[in-house]
């Protein structure tokens, strides 16, 4: 399915195929470390880079419109992921799910730039959430994020939700 996000067409199917092709090949650079998923794949999402902006880019928005712009960004990510999930989950995954986020872009992001925040928050229970995870705190979810190179203006983010670890009392 292809839909317009912003000013450029974004194809969910094409970007999922591109992610598979890139991840099936060895890493393009020696410092790229790909995490091993824990558990079984439950859901997978691709999003345009504009919905997964680093904190420093979000913070540049004018203060008068920053709240409105951030709300719009959250809503657009939710709708994009909701479409791919086919709706909300009735119950969150048990245990400690493993979330893998891969950023495919021409520019390597800083380690803690925050680009995973919007898509991971959309996985939570609650408003603008799909109900996959109870919370995104480390005790509730294992988050692994990394970067892979992509040509300019052809970037996207892949988010995988895995069953993860069982929680032991």
XYZ file of C-alpha atoms in Angstrom:
169
model
C 0.000 0.000 0.000
C 1.259 3.459 -0.806
C 0.138 6.648 0.840
C 1.308 10.211 0.935
C 3.057 11.289 4.142
C 3.950 14.956 3.900
C 5.128 15.812 0.389
C 6.556 12.466 -0.710
C 4.810 9.154 -1.370
C 5.618 6.484 1.227
C 5.168 2.816 0.350
C 4.838 0.456 3.285
C 5.393 -2.658 1.151
C 8.381 -1.209 -0.730
C 10.080 -0.077 2.477
C 9.521 -3.443 4.161
C 11.160 -5.080 1.113
C 14.076 -2.621 1.257
C 14.551 -3.313 4.965
C 14.682 -7.087 4.279
C 17.209 -6.644 1.477
C 19.484 -4.453 3.594
C 19.228 -6.613 6.722
C 19.743 -9.868 4.787
C 23.127 -8.558 3.602
C 26.140 -8.043 5.875
C 26.294 -4.604 7.559
C 27.542 -1.882 5.200
C 29.994 -0.534 7.794
C 32.131 -2.404 10.333
C 30.820 -0.533 13.392
C 27.166 -1.442 12.766
C 26.001 -3.978 15.346
C 22.643 -5.590 14.690
C 20.823 -6.849 17.802
C 19.391 -10.351 17.918
C 15.632 -10.279 18.496
C 14.364 -12.002 21.622
C 11.239 -14.081 21.117
C 8.822 -14.297 18.228
C 7.893 -11.437 15.883
C 4.432 -10.084 16.785
C 4.224 -6.956 14.617
C 6.335 -4.907 12.252
C 6.008 -1.302 11.153
C 7.748 1.065 8.754
C 7.490 4.820 9.159
C 8.846 7.788 7.249
C 11.786 9.550 8.894
C 9.725 12.702 9.378
C 7.658 10.830 12.012
C 10.777 9.681 13.904
C 12.665 12.907 14.403
C 15.517 13.293 16.869
C 14.936 15.503 19.913
C 17.198 18.267 18.641
C 15.093 18.639 15.489
C 11.790 18.604 17.382
C 13.177 21.158 19.840
C 13.924 23.604 17.023
C 10.222 24.193 16.403
C 8.977 27.598 17.538
C 7.739 27.502 21.119
C 4.326 28.924 20.234
C 3.530 26.041 17.880
C 5.745 23.302 19.374
C 2.933 21.609 21.336
C 0.588 21.584 18.364
C 3.323 20.298 16.027
C 4.314 17.539 18.446
C 0.688 16.457 18.823
C 0.315 16.326 15.052
C 3.503 14.227 14.762
C 2.186 11.757 17.358
C -1.191 11.483 15.641
C 0.351 10.904 12.200
C 2.653 8.171 13.570
C -0.276 6.553 15.361
C -2.416 6.507 12.210
C 0.433 5.108 10.095
C 1.123 2.329 12.624
C -2.590 1.693 13.306
C -3.099 1.105 9.583
C -0.256 -1.424 9.524
C -1.417 -3.186 12.729
C -5.039 -3.336 11.610
C -6.163 -1.578 14.800
C -5.382 -1.699 18.509
C -4.560 -4.803 20.532
C -7.055 -5.883 23.159
C -4.293 -6.716 25.674
C -0.617 -5.794 25.927
C 2.029 -8.480 25.487
C 2.969 -10.290 28.709
C 6.483 -10.342 30.116
C 9.127 -7.932 28.821
C 8.667 -7.500 25.055
C 11.682 -6.694 22.880
C 11.320 -3.691 20.559
C 13.840 -3.335 17.726
C 14.087 0.039 15.963
C 16.296 0.482 12.924
C 16.808 3.876 11.309
C 17.667 3.716 7.604
C 19.041 7.140 6.647
C 21.871 8.896 4.845
C 23.075 10.534 8.076
C 24.040 8.470 11.112
C 22.202 9.737 14.215
C 23.811 10.361 17.590
C 23.445 7.505 20.119
C 20.780 9.079 22.303
C 19.134 11.434 19.849
C 15.626 10.228 20.745
C 14.405 9.263 17.273
C 12.796 6.085 18.722
C 10.555 7.969 21.173
C 7.555 8.613 18.917
C 7.207 5.120 17.407
C 7.832 3.340 20.732
C 5.269 5.544 22.506
C 2.727 4.567 19.844
C 3.130 0.926 20.969
C 1.938 1.719 24.511
C -1.498 1.295 26.041
C -3.499 4.527 26.197
C -4.223 7.564 24.072
C -2.523 7.425 20.668
C -1.245 3.951 21.575
C -1.755 0.576 19.929
C -1.686 -1.493 23.128
C 1.331 -3.712 22.438
C 3.258 -2.729 25.590
C 2.237 -1.566 29.055
C 4.989 1.039 29.267
C 8.337 1.882 27.668
C 10.362 1.872 30.898
C 13.311 -0.573 30.870
C 11.597 -2.815 33.434
C 8.680 -3.259 31.024
C 10.382 -3.432 27.633
C 13.800 -4.108 26.143
C 14.588 -1.531 23.462
C 17.335 -2.048 20.887
C 18.060 0.653 18.314
C 20.621 0.990 15.550
C 21.308 2.703 12.241
C 21.797 1.418 8.685
C 22.831 3.608 5.730
C 20.266 4.531 3.056
C 20.445 6.902 0.089
C 19.471 10.555 0.686
C 15.695 11.165 0.723
C 15.016 7.401 0.805
C 15.139 6.906 4.573
C 12.619 5.257 6.847
C 12.367 3.522 10.216
C 11.608 -0.154 10.836
C 10.071 -1.133 14.179
C 9.760 -4.778 15.175
C 7.780 -5.959 18.209
C 8.907 -9.314 19.626
C 7.511 -11.373 22.498
C 10.756 -10.900 24.430
C 11.471 -12.300 27.867
C 9.042 -13.861 30.283
C 8.714 -11.873 33.467
C 9.696 -13.868 36.562
C 8.180 -12.970 39.928
